[in-house]
PDB file of C-alpha atoms in Angstrom:
ATOM      1  CA  UNK Y 235       5.105  -4.288  -2.258  1.00 82.00           C
ATOM      2  CA  UNK Y 236       8.826  -5.103  -2.164  1.00 81.00           C
ATOM      3  CA  UNK Y 237       9.702  -1.449  -1.573  1.00 84.00           C
ATOM      4  CA  UNK Y 238       7.192  -0.994   1.232  1.00 86.00           C
ATOM      5  CA  UNK Y 239       8.459  -4.157   2.904  1.00 83.00           C
ATOM      6  CA  UNK Y 240      12.039  -2.877   2.521  1.00 86.00           C
ATOM      7  CA  UNK Y 241      11.261   0.353   4.413  1.00 89.00           C
ATOM      8  CA  UNK Y 242      11.261  -1.386   7.796  1.00 89.00           C
ATOM      9  CA  UNK Y 243      14.732  -2.875   7.297  1.00 88.00           C
ATOM     10  CA  UNK Y 244      17.861  -0.943   6.273  1.00 89.00           C
ATOM     11  CA  UNK Y 245      16.204   2.493   5.715  1.00 92.00           C
ATOM     12  CA  UNK Y 246      14.575   2.471   9.150  1.00 94.00           C
ATOM     13  CA  UNK Y 247      17.747   1.325  10.880  1.00 94.00           C
ATOM     14  CA  UNK Y 248      19.857   4.018   9.202  1.00 95.00           C
ATOM     15  CA  UNK Y 249      17.312   6.764   9.998  1.00 96.00           C
ATOM     16  CA  UNK Y 250      17.281   5.739  13.657  1.00 96.00           C
ATOM     17  CA  UNK Y 251      21.087   5.803  13.817  1.00 96.00           C
ATOM     18  CA  UNK Y 252      21.166   9.329  12.352  1.00 95.00           C
ATOM     19  CA  UNK Y 253      18.736  10.466  15.072  1.00 96.00           C
ATOM     20  CA  UNK Y 254      20.697   8.795  17.868  1.00 95.00           C
ATOM     21  CA  UNK Y 255      18.117   6.027  18.269  1.00 95.00           C
ATOM     22  CA  UNK Y 256      20.124   2.970  17.244  1.00 93.00           C
ATOM     23  CA  UNK Y 257      18.370  -0.287  18.121  1.00 89.00           C
ATOM     24  CA  UNK Y 258      14.940   1.237  18.655  1.00 92.00           C
ATOM     25  CA  UNK Y 259      13.375  -0.951  15.966  1.00 90.00           C
ATOM     26  CA  UNK Y 260      13.996  -4.021  18.132  1.00 89.00           C
ATOM     27  CA  UNK Y 261      11.309  -5.869  20.079  1.00 88.00           C
ATOM     28  CA  UNK Y 262      12.068  -3.961  23.299  1.00 89.00           C
ATOM     29  CA  UNK Y 263      11.064  -0.574  21.842  1.00 92.00           C
ATOM     30  CA  UNK Y 264       8.865  -1.501  18.879  1.00 92.00           C
ATOM     31  CA  UNK Y 265       5.600  -3.421  19.394  1.00 90.00           C
ATOM     32  CA  UNK Y 266       5.141  -3.598  15.612  1.00 88.00           C
ATOM     33  CA  UNK Y 267       7.627  -3.326  12.759  1.00 88.00           C
ATOM     34  CA  UNK Y 268       6.700  -4.872   9.380  1.00 81.00           C
ATOM     35  CA  UNK Y 269       5.146  -4.085   6.031  1.00 80.00           C
ATOM     36  CA  UNK Y 270       6.059  -0.388   6.046  1.00 85.00           C
ATOM     37  CA  UNK Y 271       4.308   0.239   9.382  1.00 88.00           C
ATOM     38  CA  UNK Y 272       5.910   0.500  12.795  1.00 92.00           C
ATOM     39  CA  UNK Y 273       5.323   1.726  16.339  1.00 93.00           C
ATOM     40  CA  UNK Y 274       8.322   3.128  18.232  1.00 95.00           C
ATOM     41  CA  UNK Y 275       8.435   3.803  21.974  1.00 95.00           C
ATOM     42  CA  UNK Y 276      11.045   6.544  22.402  1.00 95.00           C
ATOM     43  CA  UNK Y 277      11.999   8.019  25.783  1.00 92.00           C
ATOM     44  CA  UNK Y 278      13.563  11.189  24.336  1.00 94.00           C
ATOM     45  CA  UNK Y 279      11.087  13.754  22.984  1.00 93.00           C
ATOM     46  CA  UNK Y 280      13.682  15.761  21.016  1.00 96.00           C
ATOM     47  CA  UNK Y 281      15.007  12.670  19.233  1.00 96.00           C
ATOM     48  CA  UNK Y 282      11.445  11.509  18.539  1.00 95.00           C
ATOM     49  CA  UNK Y 283      10.602  14.836  16.889  1.00 95.00           C
ATOM     50  CA  UNK Y 284      13.842  14.748  14.894  1.00 96.00           C
ATOM     51  CA  UNK Y 285      13.040  11.253  13.612  1.00 97.00           C
ATOM     52  CA  UNK Y 286       9.501  12.310  12.682  1.00 95.00           C
ATOM     53  CA  UNK Y 287      10.909  15.168  10.575  1.00 95.00           C
ATOM     54  CA  UNK Y 288      13.497  12.975   8.846  1.00 96.00           C
ATOM     55  CA  UNK Y 289      11.399   9.899   8.061  1.00 95.00           C
ATOM     56  CA  UNK Y 290       8.884  11.448   5.582  1.00 91.00           C
ATOM     57  CA  UNK Y 291      11.771  12.940   3.580  1.00 91.00           C
ATOM     58  CA  UNK Y 292      13.507   9.578   3.417  1.00 92.00           C
ATOM     59  CA  UNK Y 293      10.323   7.751   2.395  1.00 91.00           C
ATOM     60  CA  UNK Y 294       9.670  10.319  -0.326  1.00 88.00           C
ATOM     61  CA  UNK Y 295      13.106   9.573  -1.812  1.00 87.00           C
ATOM     62  CA  UNK Y 296      12.473   5.815  -1.764  1.00 87.00           C
ATOM     63  CA  UNK Y 297       8.763   5.783  -2.573  1.00 87.00           C
ATOM     64  CA  UNK Y 298       7.530   9.045  -4.078  1.00 87.00           C
ATOM     65  CA  UNK Y 299       3.759   9.198  -4.333  1.00 81.00           C
ATOM     66  CA  UNK Y 300       3.057   6.739  -1.500  1.00 85.00           C
ATOM     67  CA  UNK Y 301       0.613   7.924   1.167  1.00 86.00           C
ATOM     68  CA  UNK Y 302       2.325   8.589   4.488  1.00 89.00           C
ATOM     69  CA  UNK Y 303       0.499   8.772   7.803  1.00 91.00           C
ATOM     70  CA  UNK Y 304       2.156   9.270  11.191  1.00 93.00           C
ATOM     71  CA  UNK Y 305       1.306  10.278  14.742  1.00 93.00           C
ATOM     72  CA  UNK Y 306       3.442  11.454  17.667  1.00 95.00           C
ATOM     73  CA  UNK Y 307       1.968  11.265  21.169  1.00 95.00           C
ATOM     74  CA  UNK Y 308       3.150  11.399  24.777  1.00 94.00           C
ATOM     75  CA  UNK Y 309       1.706   9.088  27.411  1.00 94.00           C
ATOM     76  CA  UNK Y 310       2.610   7.658  30.842  1.00 92.00           C
ATOM     77  CA  UNK Y 311       2.657   4.042  29.615  1.00 91.00           C
ATOM     78  CA  UNK Y 312       3.291   2.026  26.467  1.00 90.00           C
ATOM     79  CA  UNK Y 313      -0.299   0.795  26.367  1.00 88.00           C
ATOM     80  CA  UNK Y 314      -1.700   4.318  26.597  1.00 91.00           C
ATOM     81  CA  UNK Y 315       0.779   5.625  24.016  1.00 91.00           C
ATOM     82  CA  UNK Y 316      -0.266   2.978  21.487  1.00 88.00           C
ATOM     83  CA  UNK Y 317      -3.961   3.638  22.109  1.00 87.00           C
ATOM     84  CA  UNK Y 318      -3.556   7.403  21.647  1.00 92.00           C
ATOM     85  CA  UNK Y 319      -1.281   6.924  18.657  1.00 91.00           C
ATOM     86  CA  UNK Y 320      -3.789   4.733  16.823  1.00 87.00           C
ATOM     87  CA  UNK Y 321      -6.511   7.309  17.446  1.00 89.00           C
ATOM     88  CA  UNK Y 322      -4.327  10.058  16.018  1.00 91.00           C
ATOM     89  CA  UNK Y 323      -3.514   7.922  12.986  1.00 88.00           C
ATOM     90  CA  UNK Y 324      -7.224   7.759  12.148  1.00 87.00           C
ATOM     91  CA  UNK Y 325      -7.360  11.563  12.218  1.00 89.00           C
ATOM     92  CA  UNK Y 326      -4.190  11.897  10.123  1.00 88.00           C
ATOM     93  CA  UNK Y 327      -5.645   9.707   7.354  1.00 85.00           C
ATOM     94  CA  UNK Y 328      -8.279  12.388   6.761  1.00 88.00           C
ATOM     95  CA  UNK Y 329      -5.640  15.004   5.917  1.00 85.00           C
ATOM     96  CA  UNK Y 330      -4.398  14.249   2.382  1.00 80.00           C
ATOM     97  CA  UNK Y 331      -0.969  15.563   1.440  1.00 77.00           C
ATOM     98  CA  UNK Y 332       0.026  17.256  -1.800  1.00 78.00           C
ATOM     99  CA  UNK Y 333       1.171  15.071  -4.694  1.00 75.00           C
ATOM    100  CA  UNK Y 334       4.496  16.244  -6.087  1.00 76.00           C
ATOM    101  CA  UNK Y 335       5.618  17.126  -8.667  1.00 79.00           C
ATOM    102  CA  UNK Y 336       2.417  18.962  -9.606  1.00 80.00           C
ATOM    103  CA  UNK Y 337       1.184  18.538 -13.181  1.00 83.00           C
ATOM    104  CA  UNK Y 338       0.544  21.855 -14.969  1.00 85.00           C
ATOM    105  CA  UNK Y 339      -1.651  21.933 -18.121  1.00 88.00           C
ATOM    106  CA  UNK Y 340       1.394  21.704 -20.405  1.00 90.00           C
ATOM    107  CA  UNK Y 341       3.085  18.936 -18.413  1.00 90.00           C
ATOM    108  CA  UNK Y 342       3.730  15.674 -20.201  1.00 92.00           C
ATOM    109  CA  UNK Y 343       2.110  12.810 -18.319  1.00 92.00           C
ATOM    110  CA  UNK Y 344       2.823   9.143 -17.809  1.00 92.00           C
ATOM    111  CA  UNK Y 345       0.296   7.146 -19.887  1.00 91.00           C
ATOM    112  CA  UNK Y 346       0.098   4.429 -17.196  1.00 88.00           C
ATOM    113  CA  UNK Y 347      -0.730   6.664 -14.232  1.00 89.00           C
ATOM    114  CA  UNK Y 348      -1.659  10.120 -15.546  1.00 90.00           C
ATOM    115  CA  UNK Y 349       0.928  11.698 -13.226  1.00 90.00           C
ATOM    116  CA  UNK Y 350       3.579  14.218 -14.284  1.00 92.00           C
ATOM    117  CA  UNK Y 351       6.384  12.578 -16.271  1.00 93.00           C
ATOM    118  CA  UNK Y 352       9.961  13.073 -15.072  1.00 91.00           C
ATOM    119  CA  UNK Y 353      11.912  10.858 -17.495  1.00 91.00           C
ATOM    120  CA  UNK Y 354      11.630   8.565 -20.491  1.00 91.00           C
ATOM    121  CA  UNK Y 355      12.656   4.932 -20.767  1.00 89.00           C
ATOM    122  CA  UNK Y 356      12.469   3.065 -24.083  1.00 88.00           C
ATOM    123  CA  UNK Y 357      10.211   5.773 -25.472  1.00 89.00           C
ATOM    124  CA  UNK Y 358       7.739   5.662 -22.560  1.00 91.00           C
ATOM    125  CA  UNK Y 359       7.161   8.627 -20.239  1.00 94.00           C
ATOM    126  CA  UNK Y 360       7.464   7.649 -16.570  1.00 94.00           C
ATOM    127  CA  UNK Y 361       6.273   9.531 -13.499  1.00 92.00           C
ATOM    128  CA  UNK Y 362       8.594   9.730 -10.511  1.00 91.00           C
ATOM    129  CA  UNK Y 363       6.973   6.898  -8.541  1.00 90.00           C
ATOM    130  CA  UNK Y 364       7.048   4.500 -11.499  1.00 90.00           C
ATOM    131  CA  UNK Y 365      10.671   5.350 -12.328  1.00 91.00           C
ATOM    132  CA  UNK Y 366      11.744   4.531  -8.768  1.00 88.00           C
ATOM    133  CA  UNK Y 367       9.880   1.203  -8.798  1.00 86.00           C
ATOM    134  CA  UNK Y 368      11.403   0.211 -12.139  1.00 85.00           C
ATOM    135  CA  UNK Y 369      14.922   0.925 -10.856  1.00 86.00           C
ATOM    136  CA  UNK Y 370      14.489  -0.758  -7.455  1.00 83.00           C
ATOM    137  CA  UNK Y 371      16.611  -3.832  -6.738  1.00 79.00           C
ATOM    138  CA  UNK Y 372      16.055  -5.586  -3.434  1.00 72.00           C
ATOM    139  CA  UNK Y 373      19.311  -6.161  -1.437  1.00 71.00           C
ATOM    140  CA  UNK Y 374      20.875  -9.567  -2.036  1.00 71.00           C
ATOM    141  CA  UNK Y 375      20.783 -10.508   1.664  1.00 67.00           C
ATOM    142  CA  UNK Y 376      16.985 -10.149   1.884  1.00 67.00           C
ATOM    143  CA  UNK Y 377      14.213 -12.566   0.887  1.00 71.00           C
ATOM    144  CA  UNK Y 378      12.391 -11.564  -2.330  1.00 77.00           C
ATOM    145  CA  UNK Y 379       8.606 -11.631  -2.398  1.00 82.00           C
ATOM    146  CA  UNK Y 380       8.333 -14.643  -4.702  1.00 82.00           C
ATOM    147  CA  UNK Y 381      10.685 -16.674  -2.505  1.00 82.00           C
ATOM    148  CA  UNK Y 382       8.460 -15.973   0.511  1.00 85.00           C
ATOM    149  CA  UNK Y 383       5.578 -17.613  -1.363  1.00 88.00           C
ATOM    150  CA  UNK Y 384       7.481 -20.830  -2.004  1.00 87.00           C
ATOM    151  CA  UNK Y 385      10.728 -22.439  -0.903  1.00 79.00           C
ATOM    152  CA  UNK Y 386      11.066 -24.253  -4.253  1.00 82.00           C
ATOM    153  CA  UNK Y 387      14.142 -22.774  -5.947  1.00 79.00           C
ATOM    154  CA  UNK Y 388      13.640 -24.511  -9.289  1.00 84.00           C
ATOM    155  CA  UNK Y 389      10.314 -22.874 -10.183  1.00 87.00           C
ATOM    156  CA  UNK Y 390      10.070 -19.624 -12.168  1.00 90.00           C
ATOM    157  CA  UNK Y 391       7.652 -16.771 -11.486  1.00 91.00           C
ATOM    158  CA  UNK Y 392       6.305 -15.042 -14.635  1.00 92.00           C
ATOM    159  CA  UNK Y 393       6.501 -11.277 -15.136  1.00 88.00           C
ATOM    160  CA  UNK Y 394       5.259 -10.867 -18.701  1.00 89.00           C
ATOM    161  CA  UNK Y 395       1.777 -11.315 -20.194  1.00 86.00           C
ATOM    162  CA  UNK Y 396       2.733 -10.712 -23.840  1.00 87.00           C
ATOM    163  CA  UNK Y 397       2.399 -13.616 -26.268  1.00 83.00           C
ATOM    164  CA  UNK Y 398       5.865 -12.991 -27.708  1.00 88.00           C
ATOM    165  CA  UNK Y 399       7.571 -13.040 -24.289  1.00 90.00           C
ATOM    166  CA  UNK Y 400      10.287 -15.563 -23.505  1.00 92.00           C
ATOM    167  CA  UNK Y 401       8.696 -18.843 -22.320  1.00 90.00           C
ATOM    168  CA  UNK Y 402      10.583 -18.701 -18.999  1.00 91.00           C
ATOM    169  CA  UNK Y 403       9.009 -15.297 -18.238  1.00 91.00           C
ATOM    170  CA  UNK Y 404       5.587 -15.503 -19.867  1.00 91.00           C
ATOM    171  CA  UNK Y 405       2.492 -15.936 -17.703  1.00 90.00           C
ATOM    172  CA  UNK Y 406       0.916 -19.316 -18.651  1.00 86.00           C
ATOM    173  CA  UNK Y 407      -2.591 -18.065 -19.379  1.00 82.00           C
ATOM    174  CA  UNK Y 408      -4.104 -21.274 -20.735  1.00 75.00           C
ATOM    175  CA  UNK Y 409      -6.562 -21.588 -23.618  1.00 77.00           C
ATOM    176  CA  UNK Y 410      -9.014 -18.859 -22.514  1.00 81.00           C
ATOM    177  CA  UNK Y 411      -6.373 -16.243 -21.605  1.00 81.00           C
ATOM    178  CA  UNK Y 412      -8.159 -15.643 -18.284  1.00 86.00           C
ATOM    179  CA  UNK Y 413      -6.517 -14.046 -15.259  1.00 90.00           C
ATOM    180  CA  UNK Y 414      -7.858 -13.829 -11.707  1.00 92.00           C
ATOM    181  CA  UNK Y 415      -6.670 -11.382  -9.077  1.00 93.00           C
ATOM    182  CA  UNK Y 416      -7.095 -12.800  -5.592  1.00 93.00           C
ATOM    183  CA  UNK Y 417      -6.876 -10.587  -2.512  1.00 93.00           C
ATOM    184  CA  UNK Y 418      -7.032 -11.994   1.013  1.00 89.00           C
ATOM    185  CA  UNK Y 419      -7.366  -9.705   4.011  1.00 84.00           C
ATOM    186  CA  UNK Y 420      -7.722 -10.999   7.559  1.00 76.00           C
ATOM    187  CA  UNK Y 421     -11.156 -10.108   8.916  1.00 75.00           C
ATOM    188  CA  UNK Y 422     -11.725  -9.032  12.502  1.00 74.00           C
ATOM    189  CA  UNK Y 423      -8.112  -8.134  13.204  1.00 74.00           C
ATOM    190  CA  UNK Y 424      -9.246  -5.144  15.234  1.00 71.00           C
ATOM    191  CA  UNK Y 425     -11.269  -7.448  17.471  1.00 79.00           C
ATOM    192  CA  UNK Y 426      -8.233  -9.681  17.987  1.00 81.00           C
ATOM    193  CA  UNK Y 427      -6.085  -6.681  18.922  1.00 77.00           C
ATOM    194  CA  UNK Y 428      -8.718  -5.574  21.422  1.00 78.00           C
ATOM    195  CA  UNK Y 429      -8.545  -9.063  22.930  1.00 83.00           C
ATOM    196  CA  UNK Y 430      -4.741  -8.770  23.147  1.00 81.00           C
ATOM    197  CA  UNK Y 431      -5.126  -5.428  24.901  1.00 79.00           C
ATOM    198  CA  UNK Y 432      -7.674  -6.921  27.320  1.00 82.00           C
ATOM    199  CA  UNK Y 433      -5.422  -9.858  28.194  1.00 83.00           C
ATOM    200  CA  UNK Y 434      -2.486  -7.510  28.814  1.00 83.00           C
ATOM    201  CA  UNK Y 435      -4.492  -4.837  30.637  1.00 81.00           C
ATOM    202  CA  UNK Y 436      -2.584  -5.346  33.904  1.00 86.00           C
ATOM    203  CA  UNK Y 437       0.821  -6.075  32.347  1.00 88.00           C
ATOM    204  CA  UNK Y 438       3.811  -3.785  32.791  1.00 90.00           C
ATOM    205  CA  UNK Y 439       5.272  -1.945  29.775  1.00 90.00           C
ATOM    206  CA  UNK Y 440       7.926  -4.567  29.043  1.00 89.00           C
ATOM    207  CA  UNK Y 441       5.453  -7.461  29.039  1.00 90.00           C
ATOM    208  CA  UNK Y 442       2.861  -5.509  27.057  1.00 89.00           C
ATOM    209  CA  UNK Y 443       5.321  -4.557  24.309  1.00 90.00           C
ATOM    210  CA  UNK Y 444       6.661  -8.126  24.123  1.00 90.00           C
ATOM    211  CA  UNK Y 445       3.140  -9.560  23.786  1.00 89.00           C
ATOM    212  CA  UNK Y 446       2.151  -7.033  21.105  1.00 87.00           C
ATOM    213  CA  UNK Y 447       5.329  -7.692  19.095  1.00 90.00           C
ATOM    214  CA  UNK Y 448       4.889 -11.447  19.445  1.00 90.00           C
ATOM    215  CA  UNK Y 449       1.357 -11.185  18.042  1.00 88.00           C
ATOM    216  CA  UNK Y 450       2.466  -8.905  15.179  1.00 86.00           C
ATOM    217  CA  UNK Y 451       5.384 -11.140  14.159  1.00 89.00           C
ATOM    218  CA  UNK Y 452       3.342 -14.325  14.642  1.00 90.00           C
ATOM    219  CA  UNK Y 453       0.532 -13.046  12.426  1.00 87.00           C
ATOM    220  CA  UNK Y 454       2.932 -12.318   9.577  1.00 87.00           C
ATOM    221  CA  UNK Y 455       4.704 -15.673   9.911  1.00 89.00           C
ATOM    222  CA  UNK Y 456       1.350 -17.492   9.914  1.00 90.00           C
ATOM    223  CA  UNK Y 457       0.342 -15.658   6.718  1.00 89.00           C
ATOM    224  CA  UNK Y 458       3.635 -16.523   5.018  1.00 89.00           C
ATOM    225  CA  UNK Y 459       3.425 -20.182   6.053  1.00 92.00           C
ATOM    226  CA  UNK Y 460      -0.170 -20.442   4.808  1.00 92.00           C
ATOM    227  CA  UNK Y 461       0.865 -18.965   1.431  1.00 91.00           C
ATOM    228  CA  UNK Y 462       3.751 -21.402   1.127  1.00 92.00           C
ATOM    229  CA  UNK Y 463       1.546 -24.399   1.826  1.00 93.00           C
ATOM    230  CA  UNK Y 464      -1.116 -23.231  -0.640  1.00 93.00           C
ATOM    231  CA  UNK Y 465       1.514 -22.500  -3.301  1.00 93.00           C
ATOM    232  CA  UNK Y 466       3.229 -25.880  -2.904  1.00 92.00           C
ATOM    233  CA  UNK Y 467      -0.075 -27.792  -2.890  1.00 93.00           C
ATOM    234  CA  UNK Y 468      -1.959 -25.941  -5.645  1.00 92.00           C
ATOM    235  CA  UNK Y 469       0.387 -23.920  -7.875  1.00 92.00           C
ATOM    236  CA  UNK Y 470       3.703 -25.798  -8.046  1.00 92.00           C
ATOM    237  CA  UNK Y 471       2.136 -29.023  -9.438  1.00 92.00           C
ATOM    238  CA  UNK Y 472       0.704 -26.916 -12.296  1.00 90.00           C
ATOM    239  CA  UNK Y 473       3.967 -25.430 -13.608  1.00 90.00           C
ATOM    240  CA  UNK Y 474       4.333 -25.059 -17.353  1.00 89.00           C
ATOM    241  CA  UNK Y 475       6.676 -27.138 -19.507  1.00 89.00           C
ATOM    242  CA  UNK Y 476       9.325 -24.472 -18.836  1.00 90.00           C
ATOM    243  CA  UNK Y 477       8.868 -24.593 -15.060  1.00 90.00           C
ATOM    244  CA  UNK Y 478       6.792 -21.383 -14.823  1.00 93.00           C
ATOM    245  CA  UNK Y 479       4.268 -21.122 -11.983  1.00 92.00           C
ATOM    246  CA  UNK Y 480       0.760 -20.046 -13.158  1.00 92.00           C
ATOM    247  CA  UNK Y 481       0.677 -17.135 -10.719  1.00 93.00           C
ATOM    248  CA  UNK Y 482       2.387 -13.880  -9.818  1.00 92.00           C
ATOM    249  CA  UNK Y 483       2.579 -12.690  -6.174  1.00 91.00           C
ATOM    250  CA  UNK Y 484       1.983  -8.971  -5.627  1.00 91.00           C
ATOM    251  CA  UNK Y 485       1.599  -8.500  -1.858  1.00 89.00           C
ATOM    252  CA  UNK Y 486       2.479 -10.571   1.196  1.00 88.00           C
ATOM    253  CA  UNK Y 487       2.681  -8.746   4.506  1.00 79.00           C
ATOM    254  CA  UNK Y 488       0.872  -8.678   7.822  1.00 76.00           C
ATOM    255  CA  UNK Y 489      -2.479 -10.324   7.085  1.00 80.00           C
ATOM    256  CA  UNK Y 490      -2.636  -9.147   3.447  1.00 86.00           C
ATOM    257  CA  UNK Y 491      -2.108 -11.367   0.408  1.00 91.00           C
ATOM    258  CA  UNK Y 492      -2.578 -10.412  -3.246  1.00 93.00           C
ATOM    259  CA  UNK Y 493      -1.726 -12.716  -6.139  1.00 94.00           C
ATOM    260  CA  UNK Y 494      -2.542 -13.040  -9.852  1.00 93.00           C
ATOM    261  CA  UNK Y 495      -3.502 -16.552 -10.941  1.00 91.00           C
TER     262      UNK Y 495
END
């Protein structure tokens, strides 16, 4: 989740600069840019094609094994381009890509995923995707996932379920050792987007893009704020004697929330 969220920051900016598209991730050219997904309105076809060729290679280096879907369309207006692009994305999702590296019969596999192992750490075989995730460190100037769930700096978020783990890292399971995984996904988002499109049906490109970006950013901020309020009201009062919150956030982006409690 942290890696996918990171894609739309420094990696995207650097890829755009390489393709001569500096600043195109801003609100003027990008109706949506968050959670590993973005729309770009580019007025240079050659640069757009160059970016489309570069981006999958960059993502594969940062997140091997993640599913990538993209679409490139030409249209006379921003509204029409977004409509056609979303239709093409649906088609692209039905064309699965090859998973590399391929696992031959004699290939050693990662016991956690079953994928081809590329290295060993502490005696465990890791596939390429897992190795990248283990090594990932979010930049210091960005907000980590756990901090987006709560502004309290004195609480600790657990990352270990083992009984012999350090008390400041161990998940406080309680007497029954029960864990719940909670996933929240906004329902009817497609209907809301259709309403946005209807309201902006007569708007010019600049106004349409601004409205779309405002909705996209506002939706994410509303989700984050709701998570913070719920965390502060429900989870923070239940911290363990060592200040550990009885939960572990996994996903927070767009209208998606996933947390272990």
